[in-house]
Amino acid sequence: MRVILLGPPGAGKGTQAVRIAEVFGIPHISTGDILRANVRAGTPLGLEAKRFMDAGDLVPDEVIIGMVGDRLTEPDADEGFLFDGFPRTVPQAVALEELLVGRETPLDVVLRLAVAKAEVVERLTGRRTCSQCGRIFHLRFDPPTEAGRCDDCGGELQQRDDDTEDVVLNRLEVYASQTEPLEHFYWERGLLRDVEATGSPDEVFASADAILREYGGPATV
Ligand code: AMP
């Protein structure tokens, strides 16, 4: 199955992507995660990307397109993929379409997670991520048992540099101007499906799961 998760920052793409990838047995490809790993490792790509990320701006298309092209050559992507945070601009979507046409592996569906803007700011500024295992918590909606510690592995919880309020507001503006046009792009191609993303993670997953089962079954292992 080849799936894109579309939606503003804070819509819950990362949380849903982890579950969908596990249930349907497809790799979760988050361009934000790949970029953050490069920043942590201090690679040239990471050094170039960091200043855009810290400001909440988009990393240039050619950098992202090259990175995704490389990722899709890894063998696990032959079985399908779930993109989270990619594409984010029309040129990225066009490049992906060309890449997939070349492989004769078109997209199955684009899930749009819809959530009210006011809620997004609260979701993002309260988000905390485990520095060890990557599990996502929320100070209000899903707090850890012990403040600042991951329930699963005991790792230290951290706030992403770009989850502060001023950067979040810029990320939302960037979404509206650069990424929202993709909704029309995929709607025109008959690929866009809406998922109501205001409920609990379980409720949102149930809606996404029901749609995805129309395109392929869950993993049997
Ligand atoms: P995310 O984890 O998806 O919210 O991404 C965090 C940051 O990484 C974004 O605010 C951008 O600076 C950068 N980024 C991630 N994915 C992309 C993309 N597809 N195109 C451009 N920049 C991206």
Short mmCIF file of C-alpha atoms and ligand atoms in Angstrom, two decimals:
data_model
loop_
_atom_site.label_atom_id
_atom_site.label_comp_id
_atom_site.label_asym_id
_atom_site.label_seq_id
_atom_site.Cartn_x
_atom_site.Cartn_y
_atom_site.Cartn_z
CA MET A 1 0.00 0.00 0.00
CA ARG A 2 1.28 3.46 -0.87
CA VAL A 3 -0.18 6.17 1.32
CA ILE A 4 0.40 9.85 2.11
CA LEU A 5 -0.71 11.49 5.34
CA LEU A 6 -1.55 15.14 4.75
CA GLY A 7 -2.52 17.70 7.35
CA PRO A 8 -1.22 20.70 9.26
CA PRO A 9 1.47 20.41 11.92
CA GLY A 10 -0.25 19.10 15.04
CA ALA A 11 -2.94 17.13 13.20
CA GLY A 12 -1.51 13.92 14.66
CA LYS A 13 0.26 12.62 11.54
CA GLY A 14 3.21 11.21 13.47
CA THR A 15 1.05 9.46 16.08
CA GLN A 16 -1.22 7.91 13.46
CA ALA A 17 1.65 7.04 11.13
CA VAL A 18 3.33 4.85 13.75
CA ARG A 19 0.13 2.83 14.25
CA ILE A 20 -0.82 2.59 10.60
CA ALA A 21 2.69 1.47 9.63
CA GLU A 22 2.60 -1.25 12.28
CA VAL A 23 -0.89 -2.53 11.49
CA PHE A 24 -0.50 -2.47 7.71
CA GLY A 25 3.14 -3.57 7.67
CA ILE A 26 4.52 -0.69 5.61
CA PRO A 27 7.51 1.54 6.39
CA HIS A 28 6.77 4.90 8.00
CA ILE A 29 8.79 7.51 6.15
CA SER A 30 8.85 10.85 7.96
CA THR A 31 11.00 13.47 6.24
CA GLY A 32 11.02 15.43 9.52
CA ASP A 33 12.44 12.39 11.37
CA ILE A 34 15.10 11.82 8.69
CA LEU A 35 16.08 15.50 8.87
CA ARG A 36 16.24 15.47 12.69
CA ALA A 37 18.43 12.35 12.60
CA ASN A 38 20.77 14.19 10.22
CA VAL A 39 20.83 17.25 12.49
CA ARG A 40 21.71 15.05 15.49
CA ALA A 41 24.45 13.26 13.53
CA GLY A 42 25.84 16.59 12.28
CA THR A 43 25.83 15.55 8.61
CA PRO A 44 26.17 18.22 5.87
CA LEU A 45 22.46 17.67 5.09
CA GLY A 46 21.58 18.22 8.75
CA LEU A 47 23.70 21.36 8.98
CA GLU A 48 22.00 22.79 5.89
CA ALA A 49 18.49 21.85 7.06
CA LYS A 50 18.73 23.03 10.67
CA ARG A 51 18.34 26.78 10.09
CA PHE A 52 15.15 26.23 8.07
CA MET A 53 13.74 23.82 10.64
CA ASP A 54 14.49 26.06 13.62
CA ALA A 55 12.56 28.89 11.98
CA GLY A 56 9.66 26.63 11.00
CA ASP A 57 10.40 27.19 7.30
CA LEU A 58 10.56 24.48 4.66
CA VAL A 59 13.85 22.87 3.68
CA PRO A 60 14.46 23.47 -0.08
CA ASP A 61 12.62 21.11 -2.42
CA GLU A 62 15.74 19.74 -4.14
CA VAL A 63 17.20 18.63 -0.78
CA ILE A 64 13.99 16.87 0.21
CA ILE A 65 13.36 15.28 -3.19
CA GLY A 66 16.89 13.83 -3.27
CA MET A 67 16.52 12.50 0.26
CA VAL A 68 13.18 10.82 -0.48
CA GLY A 69 14.48 9.38 -3.76
CA ASP A 70 17.32 7.74 -1.82
CA ARG A 71 14.97 6.42 0.86
CA LEU A 72 12.69 4.81 -1.73
CA THR A 73 15.59 2.74 -3.09
CA GLU A 74 15.78 0.86 0.23
CA PRO A 75 14.26 -2.63 -0.06
CA ASP A 76 11.52 -2.17 2.56
CA ALA A 77 9.90 0.49 0.35
CA ASP A 78 9.19 -2.14 -2.33
CA GLU A 79 6.26 -3.31 -0.19
CA GLY A 80 4.77 0.18 0.02
CA PHE A 81 5.18 3.19 2.27
CA LEU A 82 3.44 5.71 4.43
CA PHE A 83 4.70 9.26 3.96
CA ASP A 84 4.35 11.59 6.92
CA GLY A 85 5.31 15.22 6.29
CA PHE A 86 6.06 14.68 2.60
CA PRO A 87 5.21 16.05 0.08
CA ARG A 88 4.80 19.57 1.43
CA THR A 89 4.89 21.60 -1.79
CA VAL A 90 3.48 21.14 -5.28
CA PRO A 91 6.99 20.65 -6.80
CA GLN A 92 7.61 17.86 -4.25
CA ALA A 93 4.30 16.22 -5.19
CA VAL A 94 5.11 16.44 -8.90
CA ALA A 95 8.57 14.94 -8.30
CA LEU A 96 7.06 12.09 -6.29
CA GLU A 97 4.49 11.43 -8.99
CA GLU A 98 7.25 11.20 -11.62
CA LEU A 99 9.29 8.90 -9.43
CA LEU A 100 6.35 6.57 -8.85
CA VAL A 101 5.30 6.55 -12.52
CA GLY A 102 8.87 5.46 -13.33
CA ARG A 103 8.54 2.58 -10.86
CA GLU A 104 4.99 1.74 -12.01
CA THR A 105 3.85 1.99 -8.40
CA PRO A 106 1.19 4.73 -8.21
CA LEU A 107 -0.20 6.09 -4.95
CA ASP A 108 -3.26 4.39 -3.49
CA VAL A 109 -4.64 7.14 -1.30
CA VAL A 110 -3.91 10.46 0.42
CA LEU A 111 -5.44 10.75 3.89
CA ARG A 112 -6.11 14.32 4.95
CA LEU A 113 -6.23 14.76 8.72
CA ALA A 114 -8.52 17.71 9.42
CA VAL A 115 -8.32 19.57 12.73
CA ALA A 116 -9.24 23.10 13.89
CA LYS A 117 -6.33 25.55 13.91
CA ALA A 118 -6.85 26.66 17.53
CA GLU A 119 -6.42 23.08 18.69
CA VAL A 120 -3.23 22.61 16.74
CA VAL A 121 -1.33 25.26 18.73
CA GLU A 122 -2.24 23.64 22.04
CA ARG A 123 -1.38 20.18 20.74
CA LEU A 124 2.06 21.24 19.50
CA THR A 125 3.21 23.42 22.36
CA GLY A 126 2.32 20.63 24.85
CA ARG A 127 4.00 17.87 22.84
CA ARG A 128 7.01 16.10 24.35
CA THR A 129 9.04 13.37 22.66
CA CYS A 130 11.18 10.69 24.28
CA SER A 131 14.82 11.34 23.43
CA GLN A 132 15.52 7.58 23.50
CA CYS A 133 12.63 5.74 21.82
CA GLY A 134 10.73 8.56 20.11
CA ARG A 135 7.39 7.96 21.86
CA ILE A 136 5.21 11.05 21.80
CA PHE A 137 3.46 12.37 24.95
CA HIS A 138 1.35 15.45 25.63
CA LEU A 139 1.53 17.43 28.87
CA ARG A 140 -2.27 17.68 29.02
CA PHE A 141 -3.78 14.99 26.78
CA ASP A 142 -1.34 12.11 27.33
CA PRO A 143 1.01 12.97 30.21
CA PRO A 144 3.79 10.59 31.29
CA THR A 145 3.40 8.89 34.70
CA GLU A 146 6.57 10.52 35.95
CA ALA A 147 7.14 14.11 34.80
CA GLY A 148 9.83 14.37 32.13
CA ARG A 149 10.36 10.56 31.81
CA CYS A 150 9.16 8.13 29.16
CA ASP A 151 6.74 5.44 30.46
CA ASP A 152 8.18 2.88 28.05
CA CYS A 153 11.95 3.24 28.37
CA GLY A 154 12.61 5.87 31.07
CA GLY A 155 14.25 8.19 28.52
CA GLU A 156 14.21 11.94 29.00
CA LEU A 157 11.27 13.78 27.39
CA GLN A 158 12.17 16.76 25.27
CA GLN A 159 10.32 19.53 23.49
CA ARG A 160 11.15 19.89 19.82
CA ASP A 161 12.95 23.16 19.04
CA ASP A 162 10.21 24.02 16.55
CA ASP A 163 7.28 23.41 18.92
CA THR A 164 7.54 26.79 20.64
CA GLU A 165 4.56 29.06 20.06
CA ASP A 166 6.14 31.59 17.68
CA VAL A 167 7.65 28.88 15.49
CA VAL A 168 4.37 26.92 15.53
CA LEU A 169 2.50 29.98 14.24
CA ASN A 170 4.99 30.32 11.38
CA ARG A 171 4.70 26.60 10.57
CA LEU A 172 0.93 27.02 10.27
CA GLU A 173 1.34 29.94 7.89
CA VAL A 174 3.82 27.95 5.83
CA TYR A 175 1.32 25.07 5.74
CA ALA A 176 -1.50 27.32 4.54
CA SER A 177 0.54 28.92 1.77
CA GLN A 178 2.73 26.04 0.55
CA THR A 179 1.14 22.73 1.53
CA GLU A 180 -2.61 23.35 1.42
CA PRO A 181 -2.54 23.56 -2.42
CA LEU A 182 -1.70 19.84 -2.35
CA GLU A 183 -5.23 19.10 -1.17
CA HIS A 184 -6.52 20.31 -4.53
CA PHE A 185 -3.67 18.55 -6.37
CA TYR A 186 -4.66 15.16 -4.93
CA TRP A 187 -8.41 15.85 -5.01
CA GLU A 188 -8.11 16.40 -8.81
CA ARG A 189 -6.46 12.98 -9.07
CA GLY A 190 -9.25 11.32 -7.10
CA LEU A 191 -6.85 10.31 -4.31
CA LEU A 192 -7.95 12.55 -1.42
CA ARG A 193 -9.89 11.07 1.52
CA ASP A 194 -10.79 12.96 4.70
CA VAL A 195 -10.19 11.72 8.22
CA GLU A 196 -11.73 13.70 11.09
CA ALA A 197 -8.71 14.26 13.35
CA THR A 198 -10.25 16.09 16.30
CA GLY A 199 -11.01 13.01 18.44
CA SER A 200 -8.73 10.84 20.57
CA PRO A 201 -5.85 9.00 18.87
CA ASP A 202 -7.93 5.77 19.04
CA GLU A 203 -10.93 7.39 17.36
CA VAL A 204 -8.80 8.95 14.63
CA PHE A 205 -7.04 5.64 14.04
CA ALA A 206 -10.38 3.83 13.69
CA SER A 207 -11.45 6.26 10.94
CA ALA A 208 -8.13 5.99 9.11
CA ASP A 209 -8.11 2.20 9.45
CA ALA A 210 -11.61 1.88 7.96
CA ILE A 211 -10.56 3.85 4.88
CA LEU A 212 -7.24 2.05 4.44
CA ARG A 213 -8.91 -1.38 4.51
CA GLU A 214 -10.61 -0.40 1.25
CA TYR A 215 -7.15 -0.33 -0.37
CA GLY A 216 -5.46 -3.35 1.20
CA GLY A 217 -5.57 -5.58 4.23
CA PRO A 218 -3.53 -5.22 7.39
CA ALA A 219 -0.30 -7.15 7.80
CA THR A 220 -0.90 -10.78 8.76
CA VAL A 221 2.25 -11.34 10.83
P1 AMP B 1 7.82 17.61 10.74
O1 AMP B 1 8.48 16.69 11.71
O2 AMP B 1 7.18 16.88 9.59
O3 AMP B 1 6.89 18.61 11.37
O4 AMP B 1 9.00 18.47 10.06
C1 AMP B 1 9.81 19.34 10.84
C2 AMP B 1 10.51 20.35 9.94
O5 AMP B 1 11.34 19.66 8.99
C3 AMP B 1 9.59 21.21 9.07
O6 AMP B 1 9.09 22.34 9.77
C4 AMP B 1 10.52 21.59 7.93
O7 AMP B 1 11.44 22.59 8.33
C5 AMP B 1 11.30 20.31 7.72
N1 AMP B 1 10.63 19.39 6.77
C6 AMP B 1 10.12 18.15 7.04
N2 AMP B 1 9.58 17.61 5.93
C7 AMP B 1 9.74 18.52 4.94
C8 AMP B 1 9.38 18.57 3.57
N3 AMP B 1 8.73 17.55 2.98
N4 AMP B 1 9.71 19.68 2.85
C9 AMP B 1 10.36 20.71 3.41
N5 AMP B 1 10.73 20.74 4.71
C10 AMP B 1 10.42 19.66 5.48
#
